[in-house]
XYZ file of C-alpha atoms in Angstrom:
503
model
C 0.000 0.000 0.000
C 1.766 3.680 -0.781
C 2.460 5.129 1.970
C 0.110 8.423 1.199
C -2.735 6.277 0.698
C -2.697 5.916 4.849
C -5.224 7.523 6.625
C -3.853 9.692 9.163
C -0.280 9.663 8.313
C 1.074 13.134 6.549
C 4.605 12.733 8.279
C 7.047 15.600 8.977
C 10.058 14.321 10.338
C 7.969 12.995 13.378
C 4.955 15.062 13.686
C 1.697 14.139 12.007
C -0.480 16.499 10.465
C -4.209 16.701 9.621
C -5.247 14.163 12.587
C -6.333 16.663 15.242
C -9.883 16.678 14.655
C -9.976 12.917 14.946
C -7.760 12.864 17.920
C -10.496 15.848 19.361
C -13.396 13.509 19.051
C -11.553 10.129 20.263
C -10.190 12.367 23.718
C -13.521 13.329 24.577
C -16.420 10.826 23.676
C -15.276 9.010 26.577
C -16.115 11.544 29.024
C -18.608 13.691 27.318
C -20.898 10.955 26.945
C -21.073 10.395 30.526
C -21.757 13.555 31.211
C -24.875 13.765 28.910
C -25.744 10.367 30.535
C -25.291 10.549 34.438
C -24.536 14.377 35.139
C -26.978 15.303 38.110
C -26.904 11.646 39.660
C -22.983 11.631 39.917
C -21.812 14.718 38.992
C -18.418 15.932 37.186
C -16.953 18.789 37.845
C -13.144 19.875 36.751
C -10.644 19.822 39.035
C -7.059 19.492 39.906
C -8.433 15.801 39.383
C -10.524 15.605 42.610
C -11.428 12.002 43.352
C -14.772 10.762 45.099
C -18.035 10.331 42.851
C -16.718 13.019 40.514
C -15.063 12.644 36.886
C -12.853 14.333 35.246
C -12.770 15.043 31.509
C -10.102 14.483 28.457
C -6.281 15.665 29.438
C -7.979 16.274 33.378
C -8.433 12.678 33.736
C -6.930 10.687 36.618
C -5.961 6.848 35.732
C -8.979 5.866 38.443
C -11.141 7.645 36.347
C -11.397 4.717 33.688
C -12.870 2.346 36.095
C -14.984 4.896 38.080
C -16.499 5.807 34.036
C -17.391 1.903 33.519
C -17.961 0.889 37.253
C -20.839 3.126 36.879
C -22.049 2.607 33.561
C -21.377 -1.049 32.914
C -21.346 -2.405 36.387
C -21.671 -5.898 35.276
C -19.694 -6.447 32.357
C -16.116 -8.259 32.834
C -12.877 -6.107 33.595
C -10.002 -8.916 34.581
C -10.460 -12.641 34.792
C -7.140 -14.873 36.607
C -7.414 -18.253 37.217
C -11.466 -18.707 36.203
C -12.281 -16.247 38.725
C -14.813 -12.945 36.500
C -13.796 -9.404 38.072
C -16.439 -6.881 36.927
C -16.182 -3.450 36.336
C -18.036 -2.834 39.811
C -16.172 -4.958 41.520
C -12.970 -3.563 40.528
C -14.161 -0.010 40.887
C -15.320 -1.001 45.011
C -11.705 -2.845 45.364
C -10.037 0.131 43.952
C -12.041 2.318 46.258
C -10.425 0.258 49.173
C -7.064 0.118 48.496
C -7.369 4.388 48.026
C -8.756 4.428 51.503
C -6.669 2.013 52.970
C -3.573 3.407 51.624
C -4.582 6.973 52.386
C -4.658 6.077 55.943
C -1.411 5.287 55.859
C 0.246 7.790 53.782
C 0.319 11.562 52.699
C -0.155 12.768 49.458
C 3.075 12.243 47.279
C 4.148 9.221 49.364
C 5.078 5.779 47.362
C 4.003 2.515 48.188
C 5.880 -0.539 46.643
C 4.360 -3.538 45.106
C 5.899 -6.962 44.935
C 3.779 -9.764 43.011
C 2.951 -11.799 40.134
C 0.355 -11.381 37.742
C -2.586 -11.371 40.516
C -5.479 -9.432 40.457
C -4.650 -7.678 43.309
C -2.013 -5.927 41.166
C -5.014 -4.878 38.978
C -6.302 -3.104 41.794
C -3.492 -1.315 43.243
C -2.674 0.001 39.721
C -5.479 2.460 39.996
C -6.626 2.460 43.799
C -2.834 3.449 45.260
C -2.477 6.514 42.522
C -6.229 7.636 43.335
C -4.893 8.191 46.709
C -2.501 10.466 45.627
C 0.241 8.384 45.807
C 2.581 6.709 43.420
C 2.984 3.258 43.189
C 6.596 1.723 43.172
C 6.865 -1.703 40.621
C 9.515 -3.841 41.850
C 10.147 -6.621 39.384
C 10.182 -10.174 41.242
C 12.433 -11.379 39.350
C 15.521 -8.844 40.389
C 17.334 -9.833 44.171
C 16.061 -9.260 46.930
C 18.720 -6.798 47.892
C 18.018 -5.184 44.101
C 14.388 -4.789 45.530
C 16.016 -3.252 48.538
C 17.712 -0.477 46.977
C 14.842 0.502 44.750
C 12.614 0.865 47.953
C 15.579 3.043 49.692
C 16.337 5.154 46.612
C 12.039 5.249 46.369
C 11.888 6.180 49.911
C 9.111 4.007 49.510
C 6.293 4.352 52.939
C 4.625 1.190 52.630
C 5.358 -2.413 50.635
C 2.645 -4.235 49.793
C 4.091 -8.040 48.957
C 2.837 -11.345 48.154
C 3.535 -14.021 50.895
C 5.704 -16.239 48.395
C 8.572 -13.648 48.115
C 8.519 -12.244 52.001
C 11.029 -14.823 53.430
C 13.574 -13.575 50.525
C 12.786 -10.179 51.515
C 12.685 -10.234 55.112
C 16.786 -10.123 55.547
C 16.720 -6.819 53.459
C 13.908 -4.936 54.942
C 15.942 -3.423 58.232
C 18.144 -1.342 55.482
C 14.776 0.666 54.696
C 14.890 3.425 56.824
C 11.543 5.148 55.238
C 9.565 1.550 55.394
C 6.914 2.246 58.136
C 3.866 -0.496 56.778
C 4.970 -3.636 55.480
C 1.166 -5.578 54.459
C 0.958 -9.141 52.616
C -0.825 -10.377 50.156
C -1.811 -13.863 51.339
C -2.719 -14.917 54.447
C -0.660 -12.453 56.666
C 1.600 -13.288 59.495
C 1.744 -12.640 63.408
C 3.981 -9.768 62.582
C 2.534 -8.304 59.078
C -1.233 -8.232 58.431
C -3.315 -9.366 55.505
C -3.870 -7.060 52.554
C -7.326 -8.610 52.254
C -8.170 -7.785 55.807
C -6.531 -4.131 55.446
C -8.347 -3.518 52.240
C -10.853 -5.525 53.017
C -12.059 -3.456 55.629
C -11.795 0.191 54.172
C -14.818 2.019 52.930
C -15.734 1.245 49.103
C -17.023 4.823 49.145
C -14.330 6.988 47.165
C -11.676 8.430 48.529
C -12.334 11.937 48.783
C -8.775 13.770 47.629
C -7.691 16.064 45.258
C -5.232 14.950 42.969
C -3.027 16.717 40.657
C -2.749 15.011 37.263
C 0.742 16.269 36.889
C 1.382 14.001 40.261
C 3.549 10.954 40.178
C 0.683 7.927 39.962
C 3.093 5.433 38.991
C 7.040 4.901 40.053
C 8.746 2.481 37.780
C 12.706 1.677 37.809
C 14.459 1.692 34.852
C 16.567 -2.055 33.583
C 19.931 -0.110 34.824
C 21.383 -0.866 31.644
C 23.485 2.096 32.051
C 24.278 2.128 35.575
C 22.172 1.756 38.519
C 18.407 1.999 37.811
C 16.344 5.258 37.882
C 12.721 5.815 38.723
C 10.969 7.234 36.279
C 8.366 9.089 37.623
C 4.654 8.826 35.168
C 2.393 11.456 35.814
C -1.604 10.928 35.628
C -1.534 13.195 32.457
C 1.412 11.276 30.972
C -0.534 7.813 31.718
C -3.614 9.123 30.013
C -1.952 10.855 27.091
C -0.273 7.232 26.091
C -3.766 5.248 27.223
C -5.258 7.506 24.099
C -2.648 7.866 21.788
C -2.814 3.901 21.555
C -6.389 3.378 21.383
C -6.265 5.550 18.392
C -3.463 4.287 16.822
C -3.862 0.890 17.629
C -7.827 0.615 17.046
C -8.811 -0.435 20.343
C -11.611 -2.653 20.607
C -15.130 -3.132 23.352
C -14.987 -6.288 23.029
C -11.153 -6.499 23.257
C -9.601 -9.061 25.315
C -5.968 -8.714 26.091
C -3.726 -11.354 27.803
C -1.322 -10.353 29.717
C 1.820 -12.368 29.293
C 4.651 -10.323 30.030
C 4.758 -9.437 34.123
C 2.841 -6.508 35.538
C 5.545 -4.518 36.820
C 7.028 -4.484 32.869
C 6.321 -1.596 30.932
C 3.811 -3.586 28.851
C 1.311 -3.520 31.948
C 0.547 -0.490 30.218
C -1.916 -2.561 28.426
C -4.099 -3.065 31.437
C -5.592 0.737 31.350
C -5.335 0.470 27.353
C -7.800 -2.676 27.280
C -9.953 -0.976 30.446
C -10.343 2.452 28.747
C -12.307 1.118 25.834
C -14.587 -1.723 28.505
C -12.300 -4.845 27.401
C -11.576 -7.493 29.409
C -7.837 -8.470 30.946
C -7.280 -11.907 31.146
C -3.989 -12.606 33.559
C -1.376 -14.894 32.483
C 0.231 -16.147 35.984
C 3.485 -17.646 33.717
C 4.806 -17.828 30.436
C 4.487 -21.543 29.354
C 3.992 -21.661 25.331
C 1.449 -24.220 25.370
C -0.535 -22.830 28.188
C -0.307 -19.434 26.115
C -2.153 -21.404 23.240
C -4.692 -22.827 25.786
C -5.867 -19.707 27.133
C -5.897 -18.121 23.512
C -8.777 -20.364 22.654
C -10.316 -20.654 25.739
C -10.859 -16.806 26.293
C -11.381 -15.579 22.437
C -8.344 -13.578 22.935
C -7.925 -10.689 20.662
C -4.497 -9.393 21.483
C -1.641 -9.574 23.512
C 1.584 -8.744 23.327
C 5.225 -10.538 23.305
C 8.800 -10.270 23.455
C 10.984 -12.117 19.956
C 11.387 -15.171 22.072
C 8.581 -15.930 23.431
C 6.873 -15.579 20.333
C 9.588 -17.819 18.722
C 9.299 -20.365 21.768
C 5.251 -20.402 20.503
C 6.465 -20.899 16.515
C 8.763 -23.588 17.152
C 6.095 -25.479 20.086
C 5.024 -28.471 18.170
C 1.434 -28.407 18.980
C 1.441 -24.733 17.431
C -1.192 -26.630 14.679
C -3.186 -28.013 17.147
C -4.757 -24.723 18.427
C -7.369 -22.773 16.574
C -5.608 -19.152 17.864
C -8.034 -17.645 15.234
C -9.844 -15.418 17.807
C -6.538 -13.048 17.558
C -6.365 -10.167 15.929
C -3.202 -8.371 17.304
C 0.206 -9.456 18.323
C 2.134 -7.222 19.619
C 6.108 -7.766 20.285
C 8.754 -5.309 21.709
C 11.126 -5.415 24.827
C 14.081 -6.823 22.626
C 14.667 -6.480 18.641
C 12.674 -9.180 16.433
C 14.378 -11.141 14.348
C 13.620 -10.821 10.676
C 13.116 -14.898 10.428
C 10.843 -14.920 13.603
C 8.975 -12.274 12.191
C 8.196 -13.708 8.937
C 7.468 -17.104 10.875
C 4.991 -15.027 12.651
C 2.779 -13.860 9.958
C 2.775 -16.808 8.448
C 1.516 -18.209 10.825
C -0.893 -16.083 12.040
C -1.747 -13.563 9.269
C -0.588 -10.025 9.211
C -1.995 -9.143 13.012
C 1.326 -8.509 14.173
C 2.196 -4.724 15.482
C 5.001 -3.309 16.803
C 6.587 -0.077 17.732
C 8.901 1.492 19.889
C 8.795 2.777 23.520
C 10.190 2.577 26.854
C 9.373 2.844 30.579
C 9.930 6.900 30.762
C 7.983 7.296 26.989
C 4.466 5.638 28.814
C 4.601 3.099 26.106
C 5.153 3.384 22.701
C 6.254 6.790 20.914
C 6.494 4.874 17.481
C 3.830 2.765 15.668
C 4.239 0.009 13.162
C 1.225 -1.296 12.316
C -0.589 -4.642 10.942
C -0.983 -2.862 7.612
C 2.402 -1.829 7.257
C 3.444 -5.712 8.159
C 1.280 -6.017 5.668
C 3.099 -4.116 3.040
C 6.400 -5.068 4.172
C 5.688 -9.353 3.209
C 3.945 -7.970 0.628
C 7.251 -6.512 -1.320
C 8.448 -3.815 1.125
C 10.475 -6.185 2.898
C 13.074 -3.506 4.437
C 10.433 -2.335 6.264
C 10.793 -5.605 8.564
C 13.668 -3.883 10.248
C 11.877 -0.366 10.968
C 9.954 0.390 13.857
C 7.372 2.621 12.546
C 6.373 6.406 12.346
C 5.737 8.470 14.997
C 2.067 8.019 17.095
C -0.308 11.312 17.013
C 0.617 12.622 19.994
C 4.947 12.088 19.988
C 7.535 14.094 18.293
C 10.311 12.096 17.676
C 13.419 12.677 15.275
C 16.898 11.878 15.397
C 19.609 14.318 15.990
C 23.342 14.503 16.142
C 25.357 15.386 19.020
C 24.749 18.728 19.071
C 20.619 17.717 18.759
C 20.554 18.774 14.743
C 17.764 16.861 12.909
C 19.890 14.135 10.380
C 19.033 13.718 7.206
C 16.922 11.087 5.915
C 19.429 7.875 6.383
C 22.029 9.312 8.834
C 21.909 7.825 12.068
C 21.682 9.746 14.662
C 19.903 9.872 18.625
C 16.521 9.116 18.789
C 14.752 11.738 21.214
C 10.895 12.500 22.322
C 8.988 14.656 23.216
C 5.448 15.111 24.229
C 2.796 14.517 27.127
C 3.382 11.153 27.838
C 6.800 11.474 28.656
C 7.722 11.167 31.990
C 8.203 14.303 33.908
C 11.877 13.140 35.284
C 13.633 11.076 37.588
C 13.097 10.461 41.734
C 15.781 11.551 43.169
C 18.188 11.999 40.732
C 18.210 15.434 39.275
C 21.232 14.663 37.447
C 19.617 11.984 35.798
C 16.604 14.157 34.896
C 19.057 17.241 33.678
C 20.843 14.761 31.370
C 18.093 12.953 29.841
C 16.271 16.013 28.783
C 17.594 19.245 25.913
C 14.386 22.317 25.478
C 11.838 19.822 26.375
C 13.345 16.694 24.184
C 13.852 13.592 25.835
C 16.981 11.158 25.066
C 16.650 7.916 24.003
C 19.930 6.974 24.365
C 19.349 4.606 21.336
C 20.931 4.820 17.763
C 18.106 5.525 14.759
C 17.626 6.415 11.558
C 14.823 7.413 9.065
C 13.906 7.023 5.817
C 12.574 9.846 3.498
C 8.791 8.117 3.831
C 9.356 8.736 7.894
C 9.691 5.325 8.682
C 12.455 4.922 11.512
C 14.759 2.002 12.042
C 16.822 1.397 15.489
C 20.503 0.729 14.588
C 21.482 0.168 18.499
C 21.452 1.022 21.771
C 24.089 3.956 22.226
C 26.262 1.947 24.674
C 26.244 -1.006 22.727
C 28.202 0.289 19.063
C 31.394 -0.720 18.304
C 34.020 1.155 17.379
C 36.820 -0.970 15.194
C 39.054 0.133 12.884
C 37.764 3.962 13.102
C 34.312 2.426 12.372
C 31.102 2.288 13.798
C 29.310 -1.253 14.010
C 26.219 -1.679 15.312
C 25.500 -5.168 16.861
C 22.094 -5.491 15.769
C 23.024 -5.472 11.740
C 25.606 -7.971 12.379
C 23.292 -10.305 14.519
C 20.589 -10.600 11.901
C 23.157 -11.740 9.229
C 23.452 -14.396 12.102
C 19.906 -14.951 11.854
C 19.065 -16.113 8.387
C 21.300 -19.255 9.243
C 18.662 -21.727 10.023
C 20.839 -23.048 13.052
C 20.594 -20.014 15.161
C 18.027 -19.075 17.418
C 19.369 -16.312 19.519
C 22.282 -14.326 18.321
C 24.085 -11.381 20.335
C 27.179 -9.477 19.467
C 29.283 -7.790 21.663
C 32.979 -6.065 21.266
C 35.881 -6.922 22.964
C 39.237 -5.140 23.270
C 41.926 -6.141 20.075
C 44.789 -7.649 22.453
C-alpha cells in the first residue's frame, strides 16, 4: 500500500499532520458521553483531578477515572479474569475504592508505596486504587534480588510495601536497610507480625476516597533495567498515563470487546496494556506464567484478541510443536517489543498467524510506545516492502520524535543519529536523581539513548542502543546489523554481538 494512501499519516520528520480533529473527538467521547448520561446523579466537575463520585474530563483525567467511568455505567460487564475467577467493572471499581482508603490512611499525598507480586489481580487493583490516593505506586520486578528490591525501595523512599507471601522470606533479611519503610502488608494470608492485605483492604470504605489529585502528580514509580548504571525511577504522571492510554487506542484501534492477555509481568512496561484494554470496557485476562502451550490454551479458551510478546517468546510459541493443534483464530493483534525481532521470527509469525502482528517502539519513561508500526504496514512489508521488517514505525499522534546529532541537529533522511521524544506522555523526570533528569532532557526533548535512523517516507529504524556500538578500525558497528546476518542461518536461534578489546 503507498504510503500516502494511509489515513492519518502526513509525516514531517515525526509530527503528524491533519489528525487533530480525529484525535479531538476520540479524547472526549469518553467523558462527554457520561456527562450527557449521568450528570446530576454523579456529577463531574473539573478539578485538579478531585477524586470521590466526581469525573474528570479528556487531558484532566486521573488513571482511576477509567474504572470509576465503567464501574458506573457497565457495572456488570467483565474487567479482569485470573485463574477462572470474573472481576467486573463494579467490583474492581469497590476494590479500587479500598485500596485508596486504605492506603490513604497510611500515607500523605506524594508518598510511594511498593508492590511486589505476580500477575494477581490484586495488582489490577493497586494500579489504579494506590495513585487515586494520591500516591505513586513503586513496581519492583520479582524477578531482580532481593537486595536489588532493597535499593529501589531506599532510593524510592518508599512508605509502605505491599508483597505477596511467596517472596517475604527472601525479603525479610533486606527490609531493616529501609529506613523510610513504616507499613509492610501481605498479600496472602498475613503473618503474626505483618497483616493481611485482604483484611486491610478488606475493611476500608468502598465509598471513594475523597482527595484532590493533581494530574501532573507521580501515579506510577517504575525503575528503569539499569542498563546504564544503577536503575532510575521514572516518575509517570496521571496526564502522561492518560496521554499514552489515548494515543494507543487511536493508533492501535482499540476494541469493546477487546480481550488482552497479559503475558509479560505486571511490573514491565507492557502492563501499560491493562488501562489500554480498560479504557475502551475490554476485558484483561492474567497470564500467571509464560508456558507456550498454556499461552495457546488460554488463547482459545478466552477468544483472545491481542496480547503482546517479546521475539522469544513468540519464537518459543512458533517452534512449540502443537502450534497446529490450536485454533488461535480469535486473535487479531500481536504485539512484540522489549528486545529487537528477528527478521526470520517475524516472517514465521505472519505466516503463521496472518498479518496481526504490530510493533513499535517505547520505553518505561515514553508511557509506552512513541512509534507505531502497524498490521498494515506488516502487511506491506511481506507484501514486497520487505526492508520495512527492520523499521519500527512512524511516529504516534501525539509524539515528536526525530533523530539528531550530538549537538541535537535533525539528520538527514538515512544518517543515524539519537533518537529523542517529546510530548505529554513522557515522563516528567527522575526520583531523586536530578542529574539523571538534567541529562536525559535538551528544550523539552527527551533522550533515548538509542541509535536511529529514518527514511525519506518517515519510517524509523533502530541501529542500536548507544552503549552497545562498536568502534573498530575507526568504524562504527552496530551489533544489531551484524546479529541478523546471524539470523538467516537456520541453526541459530538467539544471536548477540558484543565487542571486545583487540589484544
Amino acid at each position: 500500500m503507498p504510503r500516502e494512501s494511509r489515513s492519518m499519516c502526513d509525516i514531517s520528520y515525526g509530527r503528524r499532520r491533519g489528525v487533530m480533529p480525529c484525535l479531538v473527538i476520540m479524547l472526549w467521547a469518553f467523558p462527554v458521553v457520561f456527562n450527557d448520561t449521568l450528570h446530576g446523579k454523579i456529577g463531574c466537575r473539573i478539578t485538579r483531578g478531585l477524586v470521590s463520585d466526581t469525573y474528570n474530563l479528556g487531558v484532566h483525567m486521573l488513571l482511576g477515572d477509567i474504572i470509576r467511568w465503567h464501574g458506573h455505567k457497565t457495572p456488570s460487564r467483565i474487567a479482569l479474569i485470573s485463574e477462572g475467577r470474573e472481576i467486573t467493572f463494579g467490583s474492581l471499581l469497590g476494590r479500587v475504592n479500598q485500596v485508596a482508603n486504605a492506603m490513604s490512611a497510611f500515607c500523605s499525598p506524594g508518598d510511594r508505596v511498593a508492590i511486589l507480586a505476580e500477575n494477581i489481580p490484586e495488582y489490577v487493583e493497586c494500579y489504579y486504587g494506590v495513585p487515586d490516593a494520591g500516591l505513586a505506586l513503586n513496581f519492583l520486578n520479582y524477578r531482580l534480588h532481593p537486595k536489588e528490591w532493597s535499593w529501589i525501595m531506599k532510593n524510592a523512599e518508599a512508605r509502605v510495601l505491599l508483597v505477596q507471601e511467596k517472596f517475604l522470606e527472601a525479603l525479610q533479611p533486606e527490609l531493616a536497610d529501609i529506613p523510610t519503610l513504616e507499613h509492610i502488608i501481605v498479600i496472602g494470608s498475613g503473618t503474626s507480625q505483618y497483616p493481611s492485605y485482604h483484611d486491610v483492604v478488606g475493611a476500608a470504605s468502598v465509598d471513594a476516597v475523597d482527595r484532590e489529585v493533581d494530574v501532573d502528580s507521580t501515579a506510577w514509580l517504575l525503575y528503569t533495567s539499569g542498563t546504564t548504571g544503577f536503575p532510575k525511577g521514572a516518575m509517570v504522571t496521571h496526564r502522561n498515563l492518560m496521554v499514552a492510554v489515548m494515543n494507543s487506542v487511536i493508533e492501535y484501534e482499540i476494541q469493546p470487546d477487546e480481550r488482552t492477555l497479559i503475558a509479560f509481568p505486571l511490573c514491565h512496561v507492557s502492563g501499560y496494556s491493562v488501562p489500554l484494554t480498560h479504557f475502551r470496557g475490554g476485558r484483561v485476562v492474567l497470564f500467571p506464567m509464560f508456558e507456550p502451550e498454556l499461552w495457546m490454551k488460554e488463547v482459545d479458551k478466552h477468544g483472545i484478541t491481542g496480547t503482546s510478546m517479546a521475539p522469544t517468546m513468540l519464537n518459543f510459541i512458533l517452534e512449540h510443536p502443537k502450534v497446529l493443534d490450536y485454533k488461535l483464530t480469535s486473535l487479531r493483534g500481536i504485539g512484540y517489543g522489549a528486545a529487537a525481532m528477528p527478521v526470520e521470527v517475524l516472517r514465521a509469525a505472519i505466516k503463521r498467524f496472518g498479518p496481526i502482528v504490530y510493533s513499535g517502539f517505547g520505553m518505561t519513561e515514553l508511557g509506552g510506545n512513541v512509534l507505531t508500526f502497524p498490521k498494515r504496514d506488516h502487511e506491506r512489508a511481506i507484501n514486497g516492502d520487505e526492508h520495512l521488517l527492520l523499521s519500527c514505525g512512524t511516529p504516534m499522534v501525539m509524539a515528536e520524535v526525530k533523530v539528531v546529532d550530538e549537538n541535537m541537529v535533525e539528520c538527514p533522511p538515512g544518517v543515524v543519529g539519537e533518537l529523542v521524544v517529546r510530548g505529554e506522555q513522557v515522563l516528567k523526570g527522575y526520583f531523586n536523581n536530578e542529574e539523571g533528569t538534567r541529562k536525559a532532557f535538551d528544550d523539552g526533548w527527551f533522550h533515548s539513548g538509542d541509535m536511529a535512523k529514518r527514511d525519506e517516507e518517515g519510517f524509523f529504524y533502530i541501529v542500536d542502543r548507544m552503549k552497545d556500538m562498536i568502534l573498530t578500525g575507526g568504524e562504527n558497528v552496530y551489533s544489531r546489523e551484524v546479529e541478523e546476518v546471524l539470523y538467516t542461518h537456520p541453526s541459530v536461534s538467539e544471536a548477540a554481538v558484543i565487542g571486545l578489546p583487540d589484544p
